[in-house]
Coordinates of C-alpha atoms in Angstrom, one line a residue:
M1 CA 129.0 24.5 -38.1
G2 CA 130.2 28.1 -38.3
K3 CA 129.3 30.8 -40.7
T4 CA 129.7 29.7 -44.3
E5 CA 130.3 31.6 -47.6
D6 CA 127.9 31.4 -50.5
G7 CA 128.6 28.3 -52.6
E8 CA 130.7 26.6 -49.9
L9 CA 128.3 23.6 -49.9
L10 CA 129.2 23.1 -53.5
T11 CA 133.0 23.4 -53.1
A12 CA 133.5 21.9 -49.5
P13 CA 134.9 18.4 -49.0
P14 CA 132.0 15.9 -49.2
F15 CA 132.1 14.9 -45.5
T16 CA 131.9 18.6 -44.4
A17 CA 129.1 19.3 -46.8
I18 CA 127.1 16.2 -45.8
A19 CA 127.7 16.9 -42.1
G20 CA 126.5 20.5 -42.6
L21 CA 123.2 19.1 -43.8
A22 CA 122.9 16.0 -41.5
V23 CA 123.7 17.6 -38.1
P24 CA 120.6 19.9 -38.1
I25 CA 118.4 17.0 -39.2
A26 CA 119.8 14.8 -36.5
L27 CA 119.3 17.5 -33.9
S28 CA 115.7 18.1 -34.9
S29 CA 115.0 14.3 -34.6
L30 CA 116.6 14.3 -31.2
L31 CA 114.4 17.3 -30.1
E32 CA 111.3 15.5 -31.4
Q33 CA 112.1 12.4 -29.4
L34 CA 112.7 14.4 -26.3
Y35 CA 109.4 16.2 -26.8
N36 CA 107.6 12.9 -27.1
M37 CA 109.3 11.6 -24.0
A38 CA 108.4 14.7 -22.0
D39 CA 104.8 14.5 -23.3
S40 CA 104.4 10.9 -22.1
I41 CA 106.1 11.6 -18.7
I42 CA 104.0 14.7 -18.0
A43 CA 100.8 13.0 -19.1
G44 CA 101.5 9.9 -17.1
N45 CA 102.5 11.7 -13.9
F46 CA 99.9 14.4 -13.8
L47 CA 96.9 13.2 -15.9
G48 CA 97.0 9.4 -15.6
E49 CA 97.1 6.3 -17.8
N50 CA 94.2 7.4 -20.0
A51 CA 96.1 10.5 -21.0
V52 CA 99.1 8.5 -22.0
A53 CA 96.8 6.3 -24.1
A54 CA 95.4 9.4 -25.8
V55 CA 98.9 10.6 -26.5
G56 CA 99.8 7.3 -28.0
A57 CA 96.7 7.2 -30.1
S58 CA 97.3 10.6 -31.6
F59 CA 101.1 9.9 -32.2
S60 CA 100.6 8.2 -35.5
L61 CA 98.4 10.9 -36.9
C62 CA 100.8 13.6 -35.7
N63 CA 103.7 11.7 -37.4
V64 CA 101.7 11.6 -40.7
L65 CA 101.3 15.4 -40.6
V66 CA 104.9 16.0 -39.6
Y67 CA 106.3 13.8 -42.3
A68 CA 103.9 15.3 -44.9
A69 CA 105.2 18.7 -43.9
L70 CA 108.8 17.4 -44.0
G71 CA 108.2 16.1 -47.5
C72 CA 106.8 19.4 -48.7
G73 CA 109.8 21.2 -47.1
I74 CA 112.2 18.9 -48.9
G75 CA 110.4 19.6 -52.1
A76 CA 110.6 23.4 -51.5
G77 CA 114.3 22.9 -50.7
V78 CA 114.9 21.2 -54.0
L79 CA 113.2 24.0 -55.9
T80 CA 115.2 26.6 -54.0
A81 CA 118.5 24.7 -54.6
R82 CA 117.7 24.4 -58.3
R83 CA 117.0 28.1 -58.6
F84 CA 120.1 29.0 -56.5
G85 CA 122.2 26.6 -58.7
E86 CA 120.9 28.3 -61.8
G87 CA 122.0 31.7 -60.4
A88 CA 118.4 32.9 -60.1
R89 CA 118.6 34.2 -56.6
D90 CA 115.4 36.3 -57.0
E91 CA 113.5 33.2 -58.1
A92 CA 115.0 31.2 -55.2
S93 CA 113.9 33.9 -52.8
A94 CA 110.4 33.8 -54.3
V95 CA 110.2 30.1 -53.8
I96 CA 111.3 30.5 -50.1
W97 CA 108.7 33.2 -49.4
T98 CA 105.9 31.4 -51.2
S99 CA 106.7 28.1 -49.4
A100 CA 106.8 29.9 -46.0
A101 CA 103.4 31.5 -46.7
L102 CA 101.9 28.2 -47.9
F103 CA 103.2 26.3 -44.9
T104 CA 101.9 29.0 -42.5
L105 CA 98.5 29.0 -44.1
T106 CA 98.3 25.2 -44.3
G107 CA 99.5 24.8 -40.7
T108 CA 96.9 27.3 -39.5
A109 CA 94.1 25.6 -41.4
I110 CA 95.1 22.2 -40.0
G111 CA 95.1 23.7 -36.5
V112 CA 91.8 25.4 -36.9
A113 CA 90.1 22.3 -38.5
G114 CA 91.8 19.9 -36.0
L115 CA 90.3 21.4 -32.9
P116 CA 86.7 20.7 -33.8
L117 CA 87.5 17.4 -35.6
A118 CA 89.8 16.0 -32.8
E119 CA 87.1 13.9 -31.2
F120 CA 85.9 12.5 -34.5
I121 CA 89.5 11.7 -35.6
L122 CA 90.3 9.9 -32.3
E123 CA 87.2 7.9 -32.6
A124 CA 88.1 7.0 -36.2
L125 CA 91.5 5.8 -35.0
G126 CA 89.7 3.5 -32.6
T127 CA 90.7 5.3 -29.4
P128 CA 88.8 4.1 -26.3
A129 CA 86.4 6.7 -24.9
E130 CA 88.2 6.5 -21.5
A131 CA 91.3 7.8 -23.2
T132 CA 89.6 10.8 -24.8
A133 CA 87.4 11.7 -21.8
P134 CA 90.0 14.1 -20.2
S135 CA 90.3 16.0 -23.4
R136 CA 86.6 16.7 -23.3
G137 CA 86.7 17.7 -19.6
I138 CA 85.1 14.4 -18.5
G139 CA 86.8 12.2 -16.0
P140 CA 88.4 12.0 -12.6
R141 CA 91.3 14.3 -13.3
S142 CA 89.6 17.0 -15.3
E143 CA 88.5 19.0 -12.2
S144 CA 92.1 19.3 -11.0
L145 CA 93.5 20.7 -14.2
P146 CA 94.7 24.3 -14.0

């Protein structure tokens, strides 16, 4: 999709407008799948089957967080679109910046809280101790890690 003019999404033919929205979403899904494949391949080839088990165990939790963020992003997009449609560009800009700040703070808080809680969370998910051992520096492959 090339450079667009303001309001083109509202006046473009429906297929063009929908494709302009769908293509970035499809590309992000493709990149997410490629990342998951690479994660499993690297863990399996360099860290062993327990690391692959740990990646699989944390996958569902990561998906919950990703989809919660996606839902919040869609909500922020709706608010932004509504303000933009009303012609209140300053308010739309305020929604964008407030959402960006909120997402940054929330993501940072989840990251900071997630590190010390990771072992507890994996245990709560029923992950076998053998699968979480490499993350704690315990196990046969931990001494060979860079």
